[in-house]
PDB file of C-alpha atoms in Angstrom:
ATOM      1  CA  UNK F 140     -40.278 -23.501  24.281  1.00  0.00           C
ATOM      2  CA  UNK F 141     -37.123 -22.024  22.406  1.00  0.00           C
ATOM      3  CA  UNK F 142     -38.100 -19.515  19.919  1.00  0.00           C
ATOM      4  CA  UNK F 143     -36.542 -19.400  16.550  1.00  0.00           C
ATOM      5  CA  UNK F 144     -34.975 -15.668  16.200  1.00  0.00           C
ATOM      6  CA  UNK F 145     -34.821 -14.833  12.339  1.00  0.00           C
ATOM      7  CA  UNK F 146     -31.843 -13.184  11.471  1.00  0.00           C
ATOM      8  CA  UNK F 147     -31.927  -9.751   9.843  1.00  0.00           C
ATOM      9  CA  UNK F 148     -30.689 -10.735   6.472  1.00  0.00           C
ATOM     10  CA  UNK F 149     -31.156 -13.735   4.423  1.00  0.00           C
ATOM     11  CA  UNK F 150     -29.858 -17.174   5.238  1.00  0.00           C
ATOM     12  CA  UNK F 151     -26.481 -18.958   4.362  1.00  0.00           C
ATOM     13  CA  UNK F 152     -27.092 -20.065   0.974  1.00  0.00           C
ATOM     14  CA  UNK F 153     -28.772 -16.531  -0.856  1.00  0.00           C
ATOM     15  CA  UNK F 154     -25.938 -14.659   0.711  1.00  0.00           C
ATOM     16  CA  UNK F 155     -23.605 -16.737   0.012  1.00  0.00           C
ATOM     17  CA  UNK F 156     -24.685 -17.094  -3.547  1.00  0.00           C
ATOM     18  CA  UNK F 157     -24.625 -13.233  -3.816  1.00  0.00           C
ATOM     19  CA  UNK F 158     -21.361 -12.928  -2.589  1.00  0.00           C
ATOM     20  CA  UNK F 159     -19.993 -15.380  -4.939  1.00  0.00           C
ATOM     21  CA  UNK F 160     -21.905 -14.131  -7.846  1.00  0.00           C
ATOM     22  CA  UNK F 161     -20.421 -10.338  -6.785  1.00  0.00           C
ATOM     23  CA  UNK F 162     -17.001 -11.460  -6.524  1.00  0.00           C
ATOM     24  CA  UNK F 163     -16.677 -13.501  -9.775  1.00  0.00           C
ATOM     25  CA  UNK F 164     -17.966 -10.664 -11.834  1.00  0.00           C
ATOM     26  CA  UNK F 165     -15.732  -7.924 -10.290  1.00  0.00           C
ATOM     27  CA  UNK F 166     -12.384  -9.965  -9.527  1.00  0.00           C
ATOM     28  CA  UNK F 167     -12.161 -13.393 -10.620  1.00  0.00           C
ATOM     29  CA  UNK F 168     -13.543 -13.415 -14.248  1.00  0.00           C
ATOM     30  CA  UNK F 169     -11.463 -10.417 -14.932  1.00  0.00           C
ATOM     31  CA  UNK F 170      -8.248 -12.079 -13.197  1.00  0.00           C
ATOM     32  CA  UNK F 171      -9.378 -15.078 -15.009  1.00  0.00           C
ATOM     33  CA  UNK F 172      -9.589 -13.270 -18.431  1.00  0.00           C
ATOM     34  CA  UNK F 173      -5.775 -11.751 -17.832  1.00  0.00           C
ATOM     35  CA  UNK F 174      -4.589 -15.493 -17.506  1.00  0.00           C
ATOM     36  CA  UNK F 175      -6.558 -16.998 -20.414  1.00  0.00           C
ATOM     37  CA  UNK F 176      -5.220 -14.273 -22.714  1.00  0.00           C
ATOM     38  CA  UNK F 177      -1.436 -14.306 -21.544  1.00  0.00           C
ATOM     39  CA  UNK F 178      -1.349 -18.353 -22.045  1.00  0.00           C
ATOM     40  CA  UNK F 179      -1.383 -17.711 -25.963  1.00  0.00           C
ATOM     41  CA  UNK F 180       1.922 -17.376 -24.982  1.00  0.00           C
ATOM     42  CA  UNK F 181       4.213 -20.117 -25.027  1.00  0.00           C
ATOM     43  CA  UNK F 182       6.817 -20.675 -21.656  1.00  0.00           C
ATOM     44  CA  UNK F 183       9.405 -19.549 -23.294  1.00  0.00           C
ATOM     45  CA  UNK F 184       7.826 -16.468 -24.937  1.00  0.00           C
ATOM     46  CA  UNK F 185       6.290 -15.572 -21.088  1.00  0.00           C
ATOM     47  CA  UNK F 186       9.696 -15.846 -20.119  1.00  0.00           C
ATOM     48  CA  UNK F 187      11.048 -13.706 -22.316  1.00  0.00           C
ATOM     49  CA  UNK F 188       9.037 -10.719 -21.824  1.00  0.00           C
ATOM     50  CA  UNK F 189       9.023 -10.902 -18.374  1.00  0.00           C
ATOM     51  CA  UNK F 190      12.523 -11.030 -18.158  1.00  0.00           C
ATOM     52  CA  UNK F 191      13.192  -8.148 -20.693  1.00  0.00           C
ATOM     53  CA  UNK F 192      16.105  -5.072 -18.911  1.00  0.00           C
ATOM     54  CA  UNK F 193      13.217  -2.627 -18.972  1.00  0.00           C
ATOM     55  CA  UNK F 194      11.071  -5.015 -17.569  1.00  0.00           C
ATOM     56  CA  UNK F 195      13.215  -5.986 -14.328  1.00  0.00           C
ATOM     57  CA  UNK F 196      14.065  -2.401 -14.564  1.00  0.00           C
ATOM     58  CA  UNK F 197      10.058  -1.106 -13.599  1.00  0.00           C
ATOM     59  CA  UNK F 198       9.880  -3.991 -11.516  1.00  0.00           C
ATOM     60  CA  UNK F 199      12.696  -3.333  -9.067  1.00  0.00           C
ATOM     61  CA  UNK F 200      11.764  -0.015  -9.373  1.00  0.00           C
ATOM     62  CA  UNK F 201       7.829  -0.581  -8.749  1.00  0.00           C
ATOM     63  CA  UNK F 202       8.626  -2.833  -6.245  1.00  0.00           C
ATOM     64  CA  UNK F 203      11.448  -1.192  -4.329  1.00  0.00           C
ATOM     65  CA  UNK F 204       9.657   2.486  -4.072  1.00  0.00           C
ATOM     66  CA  UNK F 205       6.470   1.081  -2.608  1.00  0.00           C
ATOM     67  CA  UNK F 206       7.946  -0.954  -0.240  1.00  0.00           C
ATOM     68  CA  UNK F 207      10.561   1.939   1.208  1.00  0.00           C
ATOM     69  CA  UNK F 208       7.092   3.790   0.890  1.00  0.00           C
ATOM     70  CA  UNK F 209       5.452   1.828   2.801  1.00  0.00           C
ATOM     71  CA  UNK F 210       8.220   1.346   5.506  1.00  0.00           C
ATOM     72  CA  UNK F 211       8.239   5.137   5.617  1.00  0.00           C
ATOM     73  CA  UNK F 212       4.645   4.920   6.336  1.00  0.00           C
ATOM     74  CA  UNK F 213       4.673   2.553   8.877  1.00  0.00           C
ATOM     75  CA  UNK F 214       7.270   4.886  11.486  1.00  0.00           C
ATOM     76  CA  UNK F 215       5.356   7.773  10.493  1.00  0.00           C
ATOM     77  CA  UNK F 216       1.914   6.738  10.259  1.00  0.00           C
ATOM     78  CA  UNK F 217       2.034   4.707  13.639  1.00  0.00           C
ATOM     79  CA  UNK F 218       3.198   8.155  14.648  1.00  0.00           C
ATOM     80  CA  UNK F 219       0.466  10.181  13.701  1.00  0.00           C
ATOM     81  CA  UNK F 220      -2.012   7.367  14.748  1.00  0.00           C
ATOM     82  CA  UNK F 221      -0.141   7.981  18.579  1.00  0.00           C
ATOM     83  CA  UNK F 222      -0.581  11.601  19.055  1.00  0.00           C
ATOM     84  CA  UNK F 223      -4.399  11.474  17.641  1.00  0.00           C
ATOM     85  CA  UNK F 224      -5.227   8.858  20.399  1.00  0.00           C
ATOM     86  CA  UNK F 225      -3.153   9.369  22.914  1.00  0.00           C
ATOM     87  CA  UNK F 226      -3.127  13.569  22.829  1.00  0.00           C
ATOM     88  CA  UNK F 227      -5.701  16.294  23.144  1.00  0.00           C
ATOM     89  CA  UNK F 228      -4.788  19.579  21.353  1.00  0.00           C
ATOM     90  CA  UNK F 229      -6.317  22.625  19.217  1.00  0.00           C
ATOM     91  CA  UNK F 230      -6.823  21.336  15.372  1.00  0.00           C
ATOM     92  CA  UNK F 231      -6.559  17.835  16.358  1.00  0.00           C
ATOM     93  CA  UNK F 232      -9.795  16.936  14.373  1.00  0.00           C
ATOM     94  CA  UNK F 233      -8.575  19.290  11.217  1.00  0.00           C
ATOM     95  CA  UNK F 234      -5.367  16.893  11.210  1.00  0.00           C
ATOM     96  CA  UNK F 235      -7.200  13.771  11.469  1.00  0.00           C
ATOM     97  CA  UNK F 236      -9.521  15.039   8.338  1.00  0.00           C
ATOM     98  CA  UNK F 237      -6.336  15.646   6.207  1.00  0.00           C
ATOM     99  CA  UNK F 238      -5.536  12.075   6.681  1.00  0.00           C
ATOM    100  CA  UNK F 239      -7.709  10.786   4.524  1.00  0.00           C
ATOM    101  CA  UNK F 240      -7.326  13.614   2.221  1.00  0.00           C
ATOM    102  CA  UNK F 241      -5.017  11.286  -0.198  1.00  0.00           C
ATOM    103  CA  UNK F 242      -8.500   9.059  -0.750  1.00  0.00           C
ATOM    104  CA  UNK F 243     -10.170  12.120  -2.003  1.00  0.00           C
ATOM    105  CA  UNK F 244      -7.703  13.712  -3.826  1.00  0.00           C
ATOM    106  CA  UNK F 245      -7.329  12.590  -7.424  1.00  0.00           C
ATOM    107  CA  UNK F 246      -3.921  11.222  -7.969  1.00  0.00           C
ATOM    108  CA  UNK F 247      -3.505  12.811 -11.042  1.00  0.00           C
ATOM    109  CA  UNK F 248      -3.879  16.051  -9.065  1.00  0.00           C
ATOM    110  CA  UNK F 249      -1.606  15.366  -6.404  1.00  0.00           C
ATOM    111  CA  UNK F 250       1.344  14.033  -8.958  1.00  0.00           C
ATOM    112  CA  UNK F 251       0.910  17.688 -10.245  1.00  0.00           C
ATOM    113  CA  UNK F 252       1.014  19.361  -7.032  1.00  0.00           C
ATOM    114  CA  UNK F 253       4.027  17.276  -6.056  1.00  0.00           C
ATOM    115  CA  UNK F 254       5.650  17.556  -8.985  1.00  0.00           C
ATOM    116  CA  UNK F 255       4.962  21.486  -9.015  1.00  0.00           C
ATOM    117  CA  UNK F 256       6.439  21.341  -5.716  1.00  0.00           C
ATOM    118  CA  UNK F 257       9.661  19.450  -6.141  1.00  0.00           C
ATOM    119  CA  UNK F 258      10.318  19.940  -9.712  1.00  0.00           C
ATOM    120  CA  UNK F 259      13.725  21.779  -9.935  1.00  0.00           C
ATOM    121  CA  UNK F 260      12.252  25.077 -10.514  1.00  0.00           C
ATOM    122  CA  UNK F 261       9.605  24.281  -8.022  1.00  0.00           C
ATOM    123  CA  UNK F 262       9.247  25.921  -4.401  1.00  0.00           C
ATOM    124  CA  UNK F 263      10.662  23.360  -2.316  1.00  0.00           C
ATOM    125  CA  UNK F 264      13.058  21.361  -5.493  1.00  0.00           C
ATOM    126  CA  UNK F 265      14.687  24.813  -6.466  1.00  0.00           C
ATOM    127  CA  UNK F 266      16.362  24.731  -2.719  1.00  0.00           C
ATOM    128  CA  UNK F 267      17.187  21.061  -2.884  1.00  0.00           C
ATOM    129  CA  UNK F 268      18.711  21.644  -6.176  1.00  0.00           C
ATOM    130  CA  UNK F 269      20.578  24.189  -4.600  1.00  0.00           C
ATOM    131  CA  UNK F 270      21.994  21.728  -2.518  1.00  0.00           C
ATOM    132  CA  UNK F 271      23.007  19.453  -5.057  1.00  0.00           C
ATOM    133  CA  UNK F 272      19.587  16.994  -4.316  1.00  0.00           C
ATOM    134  CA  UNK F 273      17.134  15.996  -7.003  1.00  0.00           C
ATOM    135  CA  UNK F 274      13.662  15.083  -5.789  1.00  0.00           C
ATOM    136  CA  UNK F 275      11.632  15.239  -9.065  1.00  0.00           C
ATOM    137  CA  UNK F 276      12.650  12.765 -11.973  1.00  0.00           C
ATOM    138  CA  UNK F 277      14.095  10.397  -9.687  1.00  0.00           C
ATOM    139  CA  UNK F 278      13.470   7.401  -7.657  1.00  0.00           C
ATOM    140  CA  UNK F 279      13.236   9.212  -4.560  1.00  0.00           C
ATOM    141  CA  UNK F 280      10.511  11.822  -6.239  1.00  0.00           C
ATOM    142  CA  UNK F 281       8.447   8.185  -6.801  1.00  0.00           C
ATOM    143  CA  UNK F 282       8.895   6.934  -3.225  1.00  0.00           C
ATOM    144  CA  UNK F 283       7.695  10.362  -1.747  1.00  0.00           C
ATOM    145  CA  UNK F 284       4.611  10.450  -4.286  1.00  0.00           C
ATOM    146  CA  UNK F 285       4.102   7.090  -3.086  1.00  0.00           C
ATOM    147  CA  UNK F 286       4.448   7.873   0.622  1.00  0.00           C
ATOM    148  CA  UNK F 287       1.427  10.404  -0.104  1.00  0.00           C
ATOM    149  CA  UNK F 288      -1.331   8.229  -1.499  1.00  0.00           C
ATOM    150  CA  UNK F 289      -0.342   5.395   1.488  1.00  0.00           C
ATOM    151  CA  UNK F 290      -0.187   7.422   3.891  1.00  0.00           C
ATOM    152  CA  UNK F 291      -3.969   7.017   5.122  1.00  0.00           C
ATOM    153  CA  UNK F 292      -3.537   2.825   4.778  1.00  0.00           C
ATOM    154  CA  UNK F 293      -1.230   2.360   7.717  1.00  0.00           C
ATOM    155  CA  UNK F 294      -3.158   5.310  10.241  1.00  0.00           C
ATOM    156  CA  UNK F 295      -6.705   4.374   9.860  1.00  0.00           C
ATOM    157  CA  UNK F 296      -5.118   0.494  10.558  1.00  0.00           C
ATOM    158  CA  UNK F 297      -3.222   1.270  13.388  1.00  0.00           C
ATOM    159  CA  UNK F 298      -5.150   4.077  15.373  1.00  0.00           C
ATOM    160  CA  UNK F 299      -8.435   2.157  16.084  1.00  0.00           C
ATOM    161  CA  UNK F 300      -6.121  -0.810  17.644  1.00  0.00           C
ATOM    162  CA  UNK F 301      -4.101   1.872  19.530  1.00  0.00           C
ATOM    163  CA  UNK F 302      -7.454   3.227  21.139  1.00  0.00           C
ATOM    164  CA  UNK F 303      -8.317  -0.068  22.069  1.00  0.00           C
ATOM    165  CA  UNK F 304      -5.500  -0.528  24.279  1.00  0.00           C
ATOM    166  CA  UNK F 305      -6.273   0.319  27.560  1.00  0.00           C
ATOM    167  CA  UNK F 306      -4.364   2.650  29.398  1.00  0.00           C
ATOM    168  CA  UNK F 307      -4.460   1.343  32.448  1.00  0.00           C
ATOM    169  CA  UNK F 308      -1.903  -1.843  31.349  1.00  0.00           C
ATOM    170  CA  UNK F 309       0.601   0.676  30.822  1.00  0.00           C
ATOM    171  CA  UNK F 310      -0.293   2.709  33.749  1.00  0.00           C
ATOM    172  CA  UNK F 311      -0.003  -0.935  35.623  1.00  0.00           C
ATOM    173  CA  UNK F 312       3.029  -2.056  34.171  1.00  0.00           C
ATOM    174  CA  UNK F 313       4.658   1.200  34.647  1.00  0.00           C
ATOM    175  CA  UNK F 314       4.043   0.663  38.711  1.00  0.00           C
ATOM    176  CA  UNK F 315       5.752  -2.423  38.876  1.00  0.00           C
ATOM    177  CA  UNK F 316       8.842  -0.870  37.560  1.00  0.00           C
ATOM    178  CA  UNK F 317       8.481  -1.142  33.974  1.00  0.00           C
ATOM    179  CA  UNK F 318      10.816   1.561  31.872  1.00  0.00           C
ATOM    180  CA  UNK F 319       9.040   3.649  28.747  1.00  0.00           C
ATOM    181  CA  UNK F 320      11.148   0.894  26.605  1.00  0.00           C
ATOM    182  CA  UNK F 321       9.959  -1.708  28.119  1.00  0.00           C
ATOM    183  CA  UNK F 322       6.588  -1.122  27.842  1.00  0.00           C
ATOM    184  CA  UNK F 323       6.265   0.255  24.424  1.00  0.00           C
ATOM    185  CA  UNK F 324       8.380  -3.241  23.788  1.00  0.00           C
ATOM    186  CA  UNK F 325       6.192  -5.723  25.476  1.00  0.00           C
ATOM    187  CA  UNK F 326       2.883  -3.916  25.679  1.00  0.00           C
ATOM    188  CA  UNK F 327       2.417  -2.055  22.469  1.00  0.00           C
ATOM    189  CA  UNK F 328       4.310  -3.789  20.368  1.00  0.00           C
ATOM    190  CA  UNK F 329       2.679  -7.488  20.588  1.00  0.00           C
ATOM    191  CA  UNK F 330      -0.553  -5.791  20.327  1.00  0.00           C
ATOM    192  CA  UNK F 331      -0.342  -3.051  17.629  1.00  0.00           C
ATOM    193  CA  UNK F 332       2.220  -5.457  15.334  1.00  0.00           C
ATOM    194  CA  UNK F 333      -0.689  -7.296  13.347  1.00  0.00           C
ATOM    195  CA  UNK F 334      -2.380  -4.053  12.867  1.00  0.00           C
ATOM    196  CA  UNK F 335       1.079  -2.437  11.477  1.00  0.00           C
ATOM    197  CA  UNK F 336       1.432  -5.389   9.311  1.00  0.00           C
ATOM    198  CA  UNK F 337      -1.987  -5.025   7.470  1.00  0.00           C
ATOM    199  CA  UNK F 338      -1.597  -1.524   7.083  1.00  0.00           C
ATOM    200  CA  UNK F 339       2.250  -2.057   5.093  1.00  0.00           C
ATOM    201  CA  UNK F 340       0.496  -4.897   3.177  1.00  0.00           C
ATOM    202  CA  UNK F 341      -2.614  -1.951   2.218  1.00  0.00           C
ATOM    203  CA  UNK F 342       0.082   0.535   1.985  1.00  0.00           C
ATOM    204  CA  UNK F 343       2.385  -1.894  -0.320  1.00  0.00           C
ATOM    205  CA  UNK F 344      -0.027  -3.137  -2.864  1.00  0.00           C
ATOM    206  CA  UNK F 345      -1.670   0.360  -3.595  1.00  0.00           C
ATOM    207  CA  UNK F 346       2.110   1.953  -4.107  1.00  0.00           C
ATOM    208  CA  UNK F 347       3.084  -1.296  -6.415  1.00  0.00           C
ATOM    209  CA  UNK F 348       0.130  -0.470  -8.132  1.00  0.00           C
ATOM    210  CA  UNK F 349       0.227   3.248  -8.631  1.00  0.00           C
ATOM    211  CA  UNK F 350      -0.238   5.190 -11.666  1.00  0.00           C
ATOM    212  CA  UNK F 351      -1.562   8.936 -11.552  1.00  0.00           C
ATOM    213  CA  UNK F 352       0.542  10.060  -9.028  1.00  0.00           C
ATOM    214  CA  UNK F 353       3.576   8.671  -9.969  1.00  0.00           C
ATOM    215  CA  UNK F 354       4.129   9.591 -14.147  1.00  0.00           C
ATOM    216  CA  UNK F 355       4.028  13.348 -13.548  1.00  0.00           C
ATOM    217  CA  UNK F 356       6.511  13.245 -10.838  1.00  0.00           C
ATOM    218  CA  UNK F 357       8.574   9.967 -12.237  1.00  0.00           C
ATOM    219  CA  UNK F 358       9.981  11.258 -15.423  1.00  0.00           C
ATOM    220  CA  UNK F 359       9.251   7.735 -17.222  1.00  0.00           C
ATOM    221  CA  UNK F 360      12.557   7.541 -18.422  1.00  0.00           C
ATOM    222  CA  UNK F 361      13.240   3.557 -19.568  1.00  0.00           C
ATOM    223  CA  UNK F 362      15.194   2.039 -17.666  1.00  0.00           C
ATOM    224  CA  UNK F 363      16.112   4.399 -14.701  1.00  0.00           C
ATOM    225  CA  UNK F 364      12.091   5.878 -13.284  1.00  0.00           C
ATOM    226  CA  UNK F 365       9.578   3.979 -15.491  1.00  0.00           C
ATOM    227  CA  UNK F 366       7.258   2.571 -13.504  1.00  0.00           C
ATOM    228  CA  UNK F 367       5.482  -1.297 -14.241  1.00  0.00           C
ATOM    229  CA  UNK F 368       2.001   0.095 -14.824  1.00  0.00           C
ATOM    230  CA  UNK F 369       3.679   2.421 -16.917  1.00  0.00           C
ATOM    231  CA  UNK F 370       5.282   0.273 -19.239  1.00  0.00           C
ATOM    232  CA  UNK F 371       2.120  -2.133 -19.436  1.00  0.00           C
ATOM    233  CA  UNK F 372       0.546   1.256 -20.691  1.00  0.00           C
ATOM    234  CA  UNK F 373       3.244   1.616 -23.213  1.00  0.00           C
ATOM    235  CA  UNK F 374       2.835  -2.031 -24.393  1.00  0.00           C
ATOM    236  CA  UNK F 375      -1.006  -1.219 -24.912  1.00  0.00           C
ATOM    237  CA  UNK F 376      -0.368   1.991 -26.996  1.00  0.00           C
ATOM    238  CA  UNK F 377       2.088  -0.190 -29.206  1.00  0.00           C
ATOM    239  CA  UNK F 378      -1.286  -3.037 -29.572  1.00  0.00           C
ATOM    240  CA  UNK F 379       1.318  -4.957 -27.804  1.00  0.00           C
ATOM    241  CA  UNK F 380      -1.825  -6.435 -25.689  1.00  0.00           C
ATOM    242  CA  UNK F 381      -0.352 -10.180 -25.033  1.00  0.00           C
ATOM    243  CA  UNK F 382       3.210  -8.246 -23.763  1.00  0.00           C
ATOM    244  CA  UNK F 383       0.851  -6.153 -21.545  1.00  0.00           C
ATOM    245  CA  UNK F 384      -0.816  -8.801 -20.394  1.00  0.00           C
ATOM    246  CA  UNK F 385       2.133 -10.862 -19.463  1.00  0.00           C
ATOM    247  CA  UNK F 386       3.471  -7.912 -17.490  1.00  0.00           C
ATOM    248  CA  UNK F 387       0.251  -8.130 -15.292  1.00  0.00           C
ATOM    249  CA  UNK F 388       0.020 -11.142 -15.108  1.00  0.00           C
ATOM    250  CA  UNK F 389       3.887 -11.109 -13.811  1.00  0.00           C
ATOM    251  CA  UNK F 390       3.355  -8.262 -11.589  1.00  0.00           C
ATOM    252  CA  UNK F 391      -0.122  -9.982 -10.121  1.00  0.00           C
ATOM    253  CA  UNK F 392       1.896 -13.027  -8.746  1.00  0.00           C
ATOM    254  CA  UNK F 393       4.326 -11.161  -7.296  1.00  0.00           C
ATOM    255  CA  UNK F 394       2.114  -9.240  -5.401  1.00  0.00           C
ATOM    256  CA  UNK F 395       0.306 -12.581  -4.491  1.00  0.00           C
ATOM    257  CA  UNK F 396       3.418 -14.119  -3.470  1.00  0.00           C
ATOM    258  CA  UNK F 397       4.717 -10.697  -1.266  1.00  0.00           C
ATOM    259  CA  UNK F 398       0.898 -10.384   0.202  1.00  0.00           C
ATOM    260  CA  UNK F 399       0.725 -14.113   1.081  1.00  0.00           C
ATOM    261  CA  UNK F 400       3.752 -13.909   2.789  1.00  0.00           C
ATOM    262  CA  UNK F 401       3.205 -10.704   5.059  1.00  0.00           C
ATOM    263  CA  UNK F 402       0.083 -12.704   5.849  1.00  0.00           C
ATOM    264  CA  UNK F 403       1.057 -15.631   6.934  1.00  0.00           C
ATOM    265  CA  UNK F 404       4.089 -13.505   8.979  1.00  0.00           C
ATOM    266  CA  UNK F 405       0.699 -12.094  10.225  1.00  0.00           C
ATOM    267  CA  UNK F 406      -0.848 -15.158  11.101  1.00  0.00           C
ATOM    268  CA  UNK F 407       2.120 -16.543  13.005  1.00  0.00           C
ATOM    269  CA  UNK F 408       2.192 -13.406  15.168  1.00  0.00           C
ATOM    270  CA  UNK F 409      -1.580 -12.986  15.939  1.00  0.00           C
ATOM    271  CA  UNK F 410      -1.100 -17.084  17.187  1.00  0.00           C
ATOM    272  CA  UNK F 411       1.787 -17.776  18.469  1.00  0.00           C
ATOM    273  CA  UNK F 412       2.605 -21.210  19.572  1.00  0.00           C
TER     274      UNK F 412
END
């Protein structure tokens, strides 16, 4: 006689019910919210705003740091995510703590600290401007405050895949002749490529939607380093709250749009045909 074994937390339906309840009241009803107020707007109206100079401005700009940010992060956190898995070495542990470092770290704090750092009369900008090479107050000074806070997003994606790979296929494939290219091409790369993609997608949104790390190092000059969340913070000092809203509500389906995309490329690669 089978015995029924009860599982350790409620059934189907009460979990369900919680997660749905959960979800609504911290994502969709607030999403929700965003679109009922922006459609006071009329198409044309919508249109207008979103298609404002300074608003394409901060959205190429928004749009174009975080994802050079995030491509950034990809060769350099797959990197780091190698030589913590696949080396043993003194302070190996201290450098796997200061990973995560940009969770804990207040952005605010770090967009001081960077832009301390790179600011033309900082430590490290003072030589650069020597050289004829502004960090600070320029694009590039957002994509490396960006490059910061992501960091962490494509590493802690990438390195529990990469320990998961067993050694001995490479060992194996190696024996029958296989070259260091060819095996990094055909072994590691089909298996660490969906894991790479999710952490650019993590990496992506968080640097599209950046804030504290960003204004002290940006500048916020309209037009040339104003960032989108920026300028939907400028439209709410103004009362401008429908123009604010429209922004988000601009910048939200873009994201969608990018997100569903890199997931579905995702998709196609974890099941190929």
């Amino acid at each position: 006689m089978s015995r029924r074994i009860s599982p350790v937390i409620p059934g189907f339906g009460l979990t369900l019910g919680y997660t749905l309840v959960y979800l609504s009241l911290i994502v969709l009803i607030p999403l929700a919210v965003m679109f009922i107020h922006a459609s006071q707007l009329s198409a044309v109206q919508f249109w207008n705003i979103v298609t404002a100079p300074r608003v394409l401005a901060a959205l190429r700009l928004s749009f174009g740091t975080a994802f050079f940010a995030a491509i950034i992060n990809g060769v350099i956190g797959t990197l780091l995510a190698w030589v913590l898995v696949r080396y043993t070495f003194p302070g190996r542990k201290i450098i796997d703590a200061m990973i995560d470092l940009p969770f804990a770290l207040p952005t605010a704090v770090a967009g001081i600290a960077l832009t301390a750092l790179y600011a033309p009369n900082g430590f490290i900008g003072q030589f650069a401007a020597d050289m004829g090479i502004k960090i600070a107050y320029t694009p590039f000074g957002i994509t490396l405050a960006l490059t910061f806070v992501t960091l962490p997003f494509v590493v802690r994606t990438v390195q529990p895949v990469l320990a998961d790979i067993p050694r001995e296929v490479e060992e194996a494939a190696a024996c029958l002749g296989a070259k260091p290219l060819q095996v990094f091409r055909h072994i590691l790369v089909p298996a660490l490529l969906p894991a790479w993609l999710t952490g650019f997608a993590l990496a992506f949104a968080r640097g599209v939607g950046e804030y504290g790390s960003v204004i002290f190092i940006a500048g916020n000059m309209p037009m040339k380093t104003e960032i989108l969340p920026l300028l939907i913070m400028v439209k709410l000092d103004q009362y401008d709250y429908t123009g604010a809203t429209a922004i988000g509500v601009m910048m939200l389906l873009v994201s969608f749009v990018l997100l569903l995309l890199i997931n579905l490329l995702q998709r196609r690669i974890e099941t190929p045909n």
